Short mmCIF file of C-alpha atoms and ligand atoms in Angstrom, two decimals:
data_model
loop_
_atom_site.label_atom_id
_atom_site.label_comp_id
_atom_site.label_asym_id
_atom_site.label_seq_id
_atom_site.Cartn_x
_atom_site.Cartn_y
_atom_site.Cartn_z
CA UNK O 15 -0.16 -4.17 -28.36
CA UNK O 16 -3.85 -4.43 -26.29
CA UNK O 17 -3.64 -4.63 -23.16
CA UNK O 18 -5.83 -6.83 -21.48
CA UNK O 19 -8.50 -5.91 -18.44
CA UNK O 20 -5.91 -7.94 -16.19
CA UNK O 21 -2.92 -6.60 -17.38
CA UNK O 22 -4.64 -2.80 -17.36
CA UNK O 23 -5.90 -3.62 -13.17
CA UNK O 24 -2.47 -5.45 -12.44
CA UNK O 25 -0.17 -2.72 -13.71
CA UNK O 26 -2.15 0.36 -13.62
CA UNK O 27 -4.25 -0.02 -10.30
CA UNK O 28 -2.52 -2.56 -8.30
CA UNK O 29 0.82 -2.07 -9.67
CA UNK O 30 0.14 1.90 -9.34
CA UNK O 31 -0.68 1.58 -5.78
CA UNK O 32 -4.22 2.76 -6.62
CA UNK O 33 -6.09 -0.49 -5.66
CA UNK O 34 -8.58 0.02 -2.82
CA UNK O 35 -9.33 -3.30 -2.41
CA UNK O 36 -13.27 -2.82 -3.04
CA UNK O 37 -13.43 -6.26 -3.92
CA UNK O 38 -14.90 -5.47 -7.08
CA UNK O 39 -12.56 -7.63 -9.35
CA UNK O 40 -12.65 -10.87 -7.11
CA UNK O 41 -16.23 -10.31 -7.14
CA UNK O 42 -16.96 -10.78 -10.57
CA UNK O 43 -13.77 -12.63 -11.66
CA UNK O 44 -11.64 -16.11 -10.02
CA UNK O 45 -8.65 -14.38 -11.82
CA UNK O 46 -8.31 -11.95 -8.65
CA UNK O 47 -8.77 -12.90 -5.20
CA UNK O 48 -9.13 -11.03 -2.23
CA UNK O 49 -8.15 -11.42 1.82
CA UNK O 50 -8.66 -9.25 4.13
CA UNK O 51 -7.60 -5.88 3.16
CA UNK O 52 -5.76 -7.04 0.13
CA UNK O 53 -6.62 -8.09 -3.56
CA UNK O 54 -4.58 -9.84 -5.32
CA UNK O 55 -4.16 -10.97 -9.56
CA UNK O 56 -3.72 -14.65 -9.06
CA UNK O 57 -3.69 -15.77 -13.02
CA UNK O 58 -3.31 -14.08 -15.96
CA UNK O 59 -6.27 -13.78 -17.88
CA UNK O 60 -7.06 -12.48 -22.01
CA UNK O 61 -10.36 -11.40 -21.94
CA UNK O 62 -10.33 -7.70 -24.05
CA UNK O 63 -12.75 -5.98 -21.83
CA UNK O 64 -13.92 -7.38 -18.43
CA UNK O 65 -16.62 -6.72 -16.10
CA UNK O 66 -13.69 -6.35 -13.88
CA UNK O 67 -12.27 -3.02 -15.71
CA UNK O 68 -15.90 -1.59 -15.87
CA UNK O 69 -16.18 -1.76 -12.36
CA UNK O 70 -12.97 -1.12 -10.87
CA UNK O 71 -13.55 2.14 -9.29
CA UNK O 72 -9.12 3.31 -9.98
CA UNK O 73 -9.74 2.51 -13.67
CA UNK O 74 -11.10 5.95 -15.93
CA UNK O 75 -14.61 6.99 -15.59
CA UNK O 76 -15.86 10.40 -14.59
CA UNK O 77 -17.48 10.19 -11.75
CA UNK O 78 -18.82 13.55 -12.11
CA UNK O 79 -21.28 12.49 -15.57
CA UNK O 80 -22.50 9.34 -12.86
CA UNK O 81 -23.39 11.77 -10.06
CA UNK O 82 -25.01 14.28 -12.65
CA UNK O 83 -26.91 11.45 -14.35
CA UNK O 84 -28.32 10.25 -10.52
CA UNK O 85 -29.72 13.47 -9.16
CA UNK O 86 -31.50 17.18 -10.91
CA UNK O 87 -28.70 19.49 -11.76
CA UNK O 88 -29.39 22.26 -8.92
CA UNK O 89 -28.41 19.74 -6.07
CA UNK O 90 -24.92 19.30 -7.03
CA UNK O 91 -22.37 21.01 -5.34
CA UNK O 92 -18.72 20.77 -6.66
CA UNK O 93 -17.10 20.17 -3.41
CA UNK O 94 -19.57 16.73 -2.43
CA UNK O 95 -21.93 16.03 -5.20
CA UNK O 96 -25.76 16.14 -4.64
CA UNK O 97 -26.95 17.45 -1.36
CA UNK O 98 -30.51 17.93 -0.90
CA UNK O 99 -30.36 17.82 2.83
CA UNK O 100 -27.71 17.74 6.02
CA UNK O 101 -29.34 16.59 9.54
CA UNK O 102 -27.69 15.95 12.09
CA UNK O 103 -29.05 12.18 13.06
CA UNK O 104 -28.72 9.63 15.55
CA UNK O 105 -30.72 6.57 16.88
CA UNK O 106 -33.78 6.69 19.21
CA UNK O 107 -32.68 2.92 20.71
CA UNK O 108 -30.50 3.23 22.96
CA UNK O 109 -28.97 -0.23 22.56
CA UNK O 110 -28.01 0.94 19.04
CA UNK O 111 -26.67 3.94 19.58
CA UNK O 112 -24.08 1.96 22.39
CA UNK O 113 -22.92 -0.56 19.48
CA UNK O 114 -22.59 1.95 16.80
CA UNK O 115 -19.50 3.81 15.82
CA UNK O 116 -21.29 7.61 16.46
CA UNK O 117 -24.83 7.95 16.55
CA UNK O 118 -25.76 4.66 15.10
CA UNK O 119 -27.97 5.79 12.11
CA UNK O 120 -26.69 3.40 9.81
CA UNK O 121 -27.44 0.48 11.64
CA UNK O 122 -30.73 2.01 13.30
CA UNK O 123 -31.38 2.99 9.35
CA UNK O 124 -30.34 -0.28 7.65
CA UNK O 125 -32.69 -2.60 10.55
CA UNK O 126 -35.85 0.11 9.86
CA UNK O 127 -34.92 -0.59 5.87
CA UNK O 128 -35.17 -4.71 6.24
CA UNK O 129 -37.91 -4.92 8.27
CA UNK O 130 -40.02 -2.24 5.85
CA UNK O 131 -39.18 -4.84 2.93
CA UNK O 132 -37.08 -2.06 1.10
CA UNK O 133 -34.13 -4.58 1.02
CA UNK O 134 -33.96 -8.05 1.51
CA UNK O 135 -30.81 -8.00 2.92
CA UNK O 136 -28.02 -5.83 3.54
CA UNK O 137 -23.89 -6.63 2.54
CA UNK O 138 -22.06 -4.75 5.22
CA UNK O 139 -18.73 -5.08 7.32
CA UNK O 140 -18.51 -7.87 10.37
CA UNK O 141 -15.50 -7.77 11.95
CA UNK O 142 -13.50 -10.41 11.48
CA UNK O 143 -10.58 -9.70 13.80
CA UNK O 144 -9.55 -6.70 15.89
CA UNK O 145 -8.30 -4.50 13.51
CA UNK O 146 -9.84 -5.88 9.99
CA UNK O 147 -13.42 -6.72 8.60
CA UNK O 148 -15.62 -9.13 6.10
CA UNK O 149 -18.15 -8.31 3.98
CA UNK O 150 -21.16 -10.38 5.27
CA UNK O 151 -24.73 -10.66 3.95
CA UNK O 152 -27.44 -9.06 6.73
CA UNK O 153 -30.73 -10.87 6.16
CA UNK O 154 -32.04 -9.80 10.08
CA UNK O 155 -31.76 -6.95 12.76
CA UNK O 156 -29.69 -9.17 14.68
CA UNK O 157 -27.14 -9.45 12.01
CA UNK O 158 -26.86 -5.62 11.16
CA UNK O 159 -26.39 -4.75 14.65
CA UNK O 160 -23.49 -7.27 14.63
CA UNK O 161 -22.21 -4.87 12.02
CA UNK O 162 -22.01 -1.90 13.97
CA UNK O 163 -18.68 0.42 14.53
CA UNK O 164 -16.07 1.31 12.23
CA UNK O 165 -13.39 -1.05 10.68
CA UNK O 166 -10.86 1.49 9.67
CA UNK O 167 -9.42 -0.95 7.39
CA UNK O 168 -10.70 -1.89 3.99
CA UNK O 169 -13.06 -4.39 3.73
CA UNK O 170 -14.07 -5.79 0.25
CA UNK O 171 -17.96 -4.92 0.46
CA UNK O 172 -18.59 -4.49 -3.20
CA UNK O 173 -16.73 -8.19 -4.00
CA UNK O 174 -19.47 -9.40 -1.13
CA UNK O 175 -22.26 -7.75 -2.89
CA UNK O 176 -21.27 -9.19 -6.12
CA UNK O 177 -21.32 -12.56 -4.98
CA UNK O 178 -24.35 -12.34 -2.92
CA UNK O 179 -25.88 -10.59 -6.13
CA UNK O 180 -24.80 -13.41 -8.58
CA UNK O 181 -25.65 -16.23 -6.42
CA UNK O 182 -28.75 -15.18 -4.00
CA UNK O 183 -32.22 -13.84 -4.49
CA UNK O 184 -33.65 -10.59 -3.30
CA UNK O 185 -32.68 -6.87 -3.34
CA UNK O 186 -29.73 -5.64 -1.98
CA UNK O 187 -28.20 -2.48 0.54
CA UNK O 188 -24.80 -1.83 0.91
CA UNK O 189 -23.19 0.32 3.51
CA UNK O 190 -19.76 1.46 1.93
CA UNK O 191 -17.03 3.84 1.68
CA UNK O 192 -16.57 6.52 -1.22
CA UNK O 193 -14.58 4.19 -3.37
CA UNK O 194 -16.60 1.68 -3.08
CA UNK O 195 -19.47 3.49 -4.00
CA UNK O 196 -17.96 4.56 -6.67
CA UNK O 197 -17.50 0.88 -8.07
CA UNK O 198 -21.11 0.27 -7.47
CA UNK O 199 -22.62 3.33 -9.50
CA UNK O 200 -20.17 2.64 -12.06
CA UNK O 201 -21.86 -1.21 -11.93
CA UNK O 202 -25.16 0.84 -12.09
CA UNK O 203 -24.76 2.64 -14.88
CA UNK O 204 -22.21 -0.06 -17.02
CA UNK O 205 -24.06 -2.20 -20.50
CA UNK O 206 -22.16 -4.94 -19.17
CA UNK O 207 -24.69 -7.76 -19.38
CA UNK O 208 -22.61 -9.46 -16.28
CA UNK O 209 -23.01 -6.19 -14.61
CA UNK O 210 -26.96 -4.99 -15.41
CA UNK O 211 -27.71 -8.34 -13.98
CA UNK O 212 -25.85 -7.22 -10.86
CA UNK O 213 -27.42 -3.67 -10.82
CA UNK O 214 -30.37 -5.07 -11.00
CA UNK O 215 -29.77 -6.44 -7.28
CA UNK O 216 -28.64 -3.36 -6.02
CA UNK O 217 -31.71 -1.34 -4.07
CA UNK O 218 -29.80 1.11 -1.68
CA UNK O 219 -26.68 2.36 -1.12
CA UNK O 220 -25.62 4.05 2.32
CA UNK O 221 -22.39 5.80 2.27
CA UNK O 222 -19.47 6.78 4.73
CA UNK O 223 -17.73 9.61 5.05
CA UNK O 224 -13.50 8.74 4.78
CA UNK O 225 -10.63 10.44 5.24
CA UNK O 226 -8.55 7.50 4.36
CA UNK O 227 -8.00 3.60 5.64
CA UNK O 228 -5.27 1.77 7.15
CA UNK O 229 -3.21 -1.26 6.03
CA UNK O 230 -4.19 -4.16 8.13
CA UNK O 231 -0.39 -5.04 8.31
CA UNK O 232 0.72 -1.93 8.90
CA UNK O 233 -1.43 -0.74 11.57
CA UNK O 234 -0.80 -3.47 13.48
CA UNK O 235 2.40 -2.60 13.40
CA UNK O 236 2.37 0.63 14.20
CA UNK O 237 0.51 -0.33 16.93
CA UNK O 238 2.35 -2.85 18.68
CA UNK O 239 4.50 -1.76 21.48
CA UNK O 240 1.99 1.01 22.65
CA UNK O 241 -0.89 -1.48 22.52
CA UNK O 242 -1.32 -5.48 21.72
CA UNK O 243 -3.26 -4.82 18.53
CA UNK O 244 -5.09 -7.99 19.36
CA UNK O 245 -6.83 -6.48 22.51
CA UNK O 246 -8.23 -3.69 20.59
CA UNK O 247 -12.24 -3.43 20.43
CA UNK O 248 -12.54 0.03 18.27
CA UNK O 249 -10.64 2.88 17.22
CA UNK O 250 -11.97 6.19 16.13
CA UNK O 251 -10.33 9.71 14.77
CA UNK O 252 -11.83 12.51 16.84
CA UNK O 253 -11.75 16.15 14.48
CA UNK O 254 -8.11 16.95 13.03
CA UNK O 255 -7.16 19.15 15.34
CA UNK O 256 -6.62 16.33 18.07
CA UNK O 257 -4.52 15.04 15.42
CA UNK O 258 -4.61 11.81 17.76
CA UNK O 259 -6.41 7.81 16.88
CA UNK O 260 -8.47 6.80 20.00
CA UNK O 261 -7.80 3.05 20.58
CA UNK O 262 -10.02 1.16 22.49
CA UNK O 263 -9.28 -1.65 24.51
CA UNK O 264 -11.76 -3.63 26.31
CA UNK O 265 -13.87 -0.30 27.72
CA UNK O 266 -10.93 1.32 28.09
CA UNK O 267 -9.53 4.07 26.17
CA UNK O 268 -6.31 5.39 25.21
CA UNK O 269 -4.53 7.85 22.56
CA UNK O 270 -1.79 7.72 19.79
CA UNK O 271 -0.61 10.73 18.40
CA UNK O 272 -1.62 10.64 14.77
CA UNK O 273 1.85 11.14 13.42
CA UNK O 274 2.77 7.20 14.99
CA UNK O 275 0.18 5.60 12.61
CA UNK O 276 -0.22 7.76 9.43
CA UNK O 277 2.71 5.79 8.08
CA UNK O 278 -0.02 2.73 8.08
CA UNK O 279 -2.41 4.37 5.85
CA UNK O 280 -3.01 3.27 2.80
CA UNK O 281 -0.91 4.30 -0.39
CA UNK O 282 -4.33 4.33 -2.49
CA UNK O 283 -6.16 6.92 -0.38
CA UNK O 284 -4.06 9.38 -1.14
CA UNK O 285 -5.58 9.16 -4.25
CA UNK O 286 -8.85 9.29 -2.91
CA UNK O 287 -11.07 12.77 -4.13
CA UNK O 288 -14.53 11.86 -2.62
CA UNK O 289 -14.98 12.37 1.00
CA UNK O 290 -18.28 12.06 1.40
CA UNK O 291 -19.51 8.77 -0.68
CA UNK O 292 -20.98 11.25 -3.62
CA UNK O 293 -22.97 8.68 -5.38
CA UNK O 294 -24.52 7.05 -2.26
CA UNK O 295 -28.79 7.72 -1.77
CA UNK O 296 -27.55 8.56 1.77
CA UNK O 297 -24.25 9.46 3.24
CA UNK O 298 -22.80 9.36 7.15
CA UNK O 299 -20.23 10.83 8.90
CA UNK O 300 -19.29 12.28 12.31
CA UNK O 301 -21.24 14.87 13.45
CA UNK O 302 -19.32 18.71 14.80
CA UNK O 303 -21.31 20.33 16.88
CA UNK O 304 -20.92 23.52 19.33
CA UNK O 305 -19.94 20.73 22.35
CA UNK O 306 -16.99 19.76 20.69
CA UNK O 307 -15.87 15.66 20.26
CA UNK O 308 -17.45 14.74 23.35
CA UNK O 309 -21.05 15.90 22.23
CA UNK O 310 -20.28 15.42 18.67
CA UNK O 311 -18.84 11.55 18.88
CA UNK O 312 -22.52 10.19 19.50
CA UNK O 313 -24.08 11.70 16.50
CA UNK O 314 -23.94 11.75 12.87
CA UNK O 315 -24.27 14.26 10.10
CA UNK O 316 -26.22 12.92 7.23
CA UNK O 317 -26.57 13.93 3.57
CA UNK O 318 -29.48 13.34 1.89
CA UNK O 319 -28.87 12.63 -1.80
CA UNK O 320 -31.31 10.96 -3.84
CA UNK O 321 -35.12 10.68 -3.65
CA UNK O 322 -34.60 6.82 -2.17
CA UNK O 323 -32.68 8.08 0.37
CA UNK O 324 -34.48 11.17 1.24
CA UNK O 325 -37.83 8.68 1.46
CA UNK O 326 -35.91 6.00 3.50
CA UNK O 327 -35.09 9.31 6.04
CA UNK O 328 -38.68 10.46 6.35
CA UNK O 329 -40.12 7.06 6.76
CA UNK O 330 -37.51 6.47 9.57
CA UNK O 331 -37.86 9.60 11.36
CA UNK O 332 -42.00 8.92 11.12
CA UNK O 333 -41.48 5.76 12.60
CA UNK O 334 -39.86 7.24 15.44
CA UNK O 335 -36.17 5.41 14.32
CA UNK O 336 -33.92 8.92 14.67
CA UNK O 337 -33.35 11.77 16.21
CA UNK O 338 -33.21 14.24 13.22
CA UNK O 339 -31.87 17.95 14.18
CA UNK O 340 -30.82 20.90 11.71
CA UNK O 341 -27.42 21.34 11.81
CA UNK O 342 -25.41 24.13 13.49
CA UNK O 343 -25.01 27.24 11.38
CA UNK O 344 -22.21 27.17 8.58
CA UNK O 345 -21.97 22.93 9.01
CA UNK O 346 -22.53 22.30 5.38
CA UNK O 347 -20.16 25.00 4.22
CA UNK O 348 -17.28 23.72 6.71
CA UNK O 349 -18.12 19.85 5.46
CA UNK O 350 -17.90 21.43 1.63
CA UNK O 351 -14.50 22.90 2.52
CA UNK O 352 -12.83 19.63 4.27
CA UNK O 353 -14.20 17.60 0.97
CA UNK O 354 -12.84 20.41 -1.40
CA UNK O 355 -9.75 19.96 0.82
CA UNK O 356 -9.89 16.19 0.18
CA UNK O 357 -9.96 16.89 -3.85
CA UNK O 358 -7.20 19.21 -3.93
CA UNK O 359 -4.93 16.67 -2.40
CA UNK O 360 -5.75 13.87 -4.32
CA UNK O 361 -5.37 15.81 -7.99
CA UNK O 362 -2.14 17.25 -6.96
CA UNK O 363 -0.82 13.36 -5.83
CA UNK O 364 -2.18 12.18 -9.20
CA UNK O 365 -0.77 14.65 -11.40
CA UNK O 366 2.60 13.92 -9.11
CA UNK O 367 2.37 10.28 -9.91
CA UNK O 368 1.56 10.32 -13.75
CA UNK O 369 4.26 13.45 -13.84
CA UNK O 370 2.13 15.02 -15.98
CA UNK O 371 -0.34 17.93 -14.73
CA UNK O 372 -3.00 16.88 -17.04
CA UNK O 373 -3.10 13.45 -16.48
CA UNK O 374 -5.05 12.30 -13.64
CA UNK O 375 -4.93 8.66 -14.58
CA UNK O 376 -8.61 7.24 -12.89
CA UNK O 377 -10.43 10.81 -13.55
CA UNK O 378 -10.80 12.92 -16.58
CA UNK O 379 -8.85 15.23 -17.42
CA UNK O 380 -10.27 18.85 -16.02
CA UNK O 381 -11.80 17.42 -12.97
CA UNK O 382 -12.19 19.92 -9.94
CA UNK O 383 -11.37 22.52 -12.08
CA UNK O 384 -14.06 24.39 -11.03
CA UNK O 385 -13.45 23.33 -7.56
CA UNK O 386 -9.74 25.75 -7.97
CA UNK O 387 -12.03 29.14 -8.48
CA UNK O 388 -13.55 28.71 -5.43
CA UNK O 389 -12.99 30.24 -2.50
CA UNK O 390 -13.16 26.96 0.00
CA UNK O 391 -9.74 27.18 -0.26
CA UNK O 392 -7.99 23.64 1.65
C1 FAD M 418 -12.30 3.45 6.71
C2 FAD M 418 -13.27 4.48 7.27
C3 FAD M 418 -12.86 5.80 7.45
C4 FAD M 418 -13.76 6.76 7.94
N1 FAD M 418 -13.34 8.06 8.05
C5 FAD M 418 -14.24 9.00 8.47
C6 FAD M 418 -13.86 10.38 8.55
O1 FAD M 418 -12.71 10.75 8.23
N2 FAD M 418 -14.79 11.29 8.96
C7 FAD M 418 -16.07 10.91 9.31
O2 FAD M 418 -16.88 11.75 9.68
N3 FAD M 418 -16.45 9.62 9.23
C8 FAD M 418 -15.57 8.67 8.82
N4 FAD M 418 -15.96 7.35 8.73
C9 FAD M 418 -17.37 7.01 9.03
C10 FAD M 418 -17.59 6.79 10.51
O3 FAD M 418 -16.56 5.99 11.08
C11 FAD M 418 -18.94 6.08 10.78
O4 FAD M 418 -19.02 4.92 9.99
C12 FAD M 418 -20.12 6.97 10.42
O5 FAD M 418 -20.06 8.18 11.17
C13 FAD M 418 -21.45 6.27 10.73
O6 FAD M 418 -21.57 6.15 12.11
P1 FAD M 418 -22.75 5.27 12.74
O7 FAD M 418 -22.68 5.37 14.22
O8 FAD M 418 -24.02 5.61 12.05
O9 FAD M 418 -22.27 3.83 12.27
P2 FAD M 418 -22.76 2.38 12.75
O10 FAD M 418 -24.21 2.41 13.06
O11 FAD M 418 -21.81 1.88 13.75
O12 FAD M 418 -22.60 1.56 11.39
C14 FAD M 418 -21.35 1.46 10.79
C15 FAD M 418 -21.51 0.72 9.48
O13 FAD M 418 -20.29 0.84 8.76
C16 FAD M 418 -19.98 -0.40 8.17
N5 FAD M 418 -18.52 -0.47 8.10
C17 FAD M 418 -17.66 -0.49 9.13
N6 FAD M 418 -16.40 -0.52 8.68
C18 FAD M 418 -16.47 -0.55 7.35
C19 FAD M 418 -15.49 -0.59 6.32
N7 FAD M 418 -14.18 -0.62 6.59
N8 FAD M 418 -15.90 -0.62 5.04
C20 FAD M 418 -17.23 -0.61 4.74
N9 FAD M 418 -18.19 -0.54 5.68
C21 FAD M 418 -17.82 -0.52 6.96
C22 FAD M 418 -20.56 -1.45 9.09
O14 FAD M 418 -20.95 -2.56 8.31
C23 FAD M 418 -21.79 -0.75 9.67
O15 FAD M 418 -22.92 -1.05 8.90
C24 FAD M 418 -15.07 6.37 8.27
C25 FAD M 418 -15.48 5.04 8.10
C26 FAD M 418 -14.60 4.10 7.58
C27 FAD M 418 -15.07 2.68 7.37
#
C-alpha cells in the first residue's frame, strides 16, 4: 500500500519521536499545525508526495550531497561541514552585546544585514513567554534586537519563514538551529514548484550551534519547585564540565545541576547529528577561551561557511559592527571533536531505534562513516 506524505510524517517522524517541530509542515500545509514547541497532524490528508515530506528535515535526505553541493570540496570537514573560517566575534555596541545571549553577533549581524538592504527582513525567535518562543518577521533594528537571547526551546522558525515567504514580499534571513537549517537547504535545493517559489525568498541563513532543546512542558516542570518557571528571564548552559543550567531570574542568577532537567530535553535531539548548523552561510555558538565561562560567556565563535556569509562578515567588521579575533590555538580542532561527538551519539540512537545497524532512518545509510576512522574520538 502507498503511504501518503501525512501518514509517512505522522508515523515515521512524529510518531517516531523524531519531529523537531521546525515548523516546516504547518508552514506549507493546514493539515499540520503547530503551538509553541509542538506540531501536530490535525487531518488526514492523500496527497502522494507533499511539499511537506520534501522539507521535513527527519524525513531521508543526505545532508552530506546538500552541504557538498553549497560550498568547494576542500572546505568540508567531516566532523561540521564547510569551514572556511572560525573568529571569535562579538558586538562593538554595547547595548547589543547586554541583550544578546553571548556576544551578540547575531543580532549586531542580522541589524548591519537589514539596514545594508541584503535582506528585507529577518524571521527569527521573539519570546513569547518565559521559557518558549515565536517565530516573528524582523522588518527593523528595533525588532531584531527584541529577538535577542536564547529560547532553549523549539521555536517553529522555518513554518514562520514559510508563511512570511508565501504571503509577503522581499528577501528573507533566518536565524535557526541545525535542524532547522537543515529543512531550509533541503527547501533550497527541492523541484518542488511550492518550494522553488519559497527558496526563492530565502537570502541568508545564520545558524546556531545546539546541543539539544527542551520540552516547553517539561522544563517547566522540572523547574518548578527550585524556581517559578514564570519568573525566569534567560537560561544558558555554561561548557559541560559545569554540567549545571544557569537560570535567570529578574538580574539574578542561580544554578540547577544538569542531571534535574535533562529529563526535559527533547526525545528528537537525541537524534540530532549536526551541531553546528552545517548548511547555514554563517554559524554561532559560545565562544571557549583561555578565561574560562566568565570571559568566554560574552563572546561567540563563528564559522564562516559560504561566500554570502564570509562577505556579510567582512562588510560588518569594515563597518566597525564586531569585534573579530583569531581564535585560541587548537579551538577548531576541540569544536570538530564535540560535533564528531554529537554524530556518534546520534547514529548509535538511530541504529538503536530502527534495531537495525544499517538503518539510520532520516540519513543514508553509511553516514559518518568516515567520521569512525578518525581519531576525534567522542
Ligand atoms: C535550543 C538552542 C540550543 C543551543 N545550544 C548551544 C550549545 O550547546 N552550544 C553553543 O555554543 N551554543 C548553543 N546555542 C546558541 C547560543 O545559545 C547563542 O544563540 C549563540 O551563541 C549566539 O549568541 P549571540 O549572543 O550572538 O545571540 P543573540 O545576539 O542573542 O541572538 C540570538 C538569536 O537566536 C535566535 N533564537 C533564540 N532562540 C531560538 C530558538 N529556540 N530557535 C531559533 N532561533 C532562536 C533569536 O531570534 C536571536 O536572533 C543554542 C541555541 C539554541 C536556540
Amino acid at each position: 500500500m502507498v503511504q501518503h506524505s501525512f501518514g509517512k510524517l505522522n508515523n515515521d517522524v512524529v510518531g517516531n519521536n523524531l519531529c523537531t517541530a521546525c515548523g516546516a509542515c504547518a508552514g506549507l500545509c493546514p493539515h499540520f499545525g503547530s503551538y509553541k514547541d509542538r506540531v501536530a497532524p490535525l487531518h488526514e490528508c492523500t496527497q502522494p508526495l507533499g511539499a511537506c515530506e520534501e522539507a521535513c528535515p527527519r524525513m531521508p535526505s543526505d545532508p552530506e550531497a546538500l552541504v557538498r553541493a553549497a560550498a568547494p570540496q576542500e572546505m568540508i570537514t567531516q566532523e561540521m561541514g564547510p569551514v572556511r573560517r572560525l573568529w571569535v566575534t562579538r558586538a562593538k555596541d554595547e547595548d547589543i552585546r547586554n541583550r544578546g545571549q553571548h556576544g551578540g553577533t547575531v543580532t549586531a549581524l542580522a541589524a548591519f544585514a537589514l539596514e545594508q538592504g541584503l535582506v528585507d527582513a529577518w524571521i527569527m525567535a521573539r519570546s513569547h513567554d518565559s521559557l518558549s518562543g515565536v517565530p516573528t518577521v524582523c522588518r527593523t533594528r528595533a525588532q531584531v534586537q527584541a529577538c535577542a537571547g536564547t529560547k532553549l526551546t523549539s521555536v517553529p522558525v522555518v513554518g514562520g519563514f514559510l508563511e512570511a515567504a508565501f504571503k509577503d514580499p522581499g528577501r528573507f534571513g533566518v536565524v535557526a538551529t541545525p535542524c532547522q537549517c537543515l529543512a531550509l537547504a533541503k527547501i533550497k535545493a527541492s523541484d518542488h514548484p511550492r518550494l522553488r517559489q519559497a527558496a526563492e525568498k530565502l537570502a541568508l541563513v545564520v545558524g546556531l550551534f545546539c546541543g539539544w532543546s527542551f520540552g516547553h512542558r517539561e522544563l517547566s516542570r522540572a523547574l518548578s519547585g527550585r524556581v517559578d518557571p514564570d519568573d525566569v528571564t534567560g537560561l544558558d548552559i555554561p561548557p559541560s564540565r559545569h554540567q549545571s543550567l544557569e537560570v535567570f531570574i529578574k538580574g539574578r542568577e542561580t544554578s540547577v545541576p544538569l542531571s534535574k532537567v535533562t529529563g526535559a530535553v527533547r526525545p528528537a535531539c537525541a537524534y540530532c547529528f549536526d551541531m553546528t548548523a552545517e548548511p547555514a552561510d554563517l554559524s554561532v555558538g559560545s565562544a571557549r577561551l583561555p578565561g574560562g565561562w566568565d570571559e568566554a560567556r560574552h563572546w561567540n565563535q563563528t564559522v564562516v561557511r559560504s561566500q554570502m556569509g564570509e562577505d556579510l562578515l567582512e562588510r560588518a567588521n569594515a563597518a566597525g559592527i564586531l569585534t573579530l579575533q583569531e581564535p585560541p590555538e587548537g579551538a577548531l580542532e576541540k569544536l570538530k571533536t564535540a560535533a564528531a561527538g554529537k554524530k556518534r551519539t546520534a547514529l548509535k540512537n538511530l541504529a538503536q531505534l530502527s534495531k537495525n545497524p544499517d538503518d539510520l532512518l532520516y540519513l543514508p545509510r553509511g553516514f559518518g562513516k568516515s567520521l569512525s576512522s578518525t581519531e576525534h574520538g567522542a
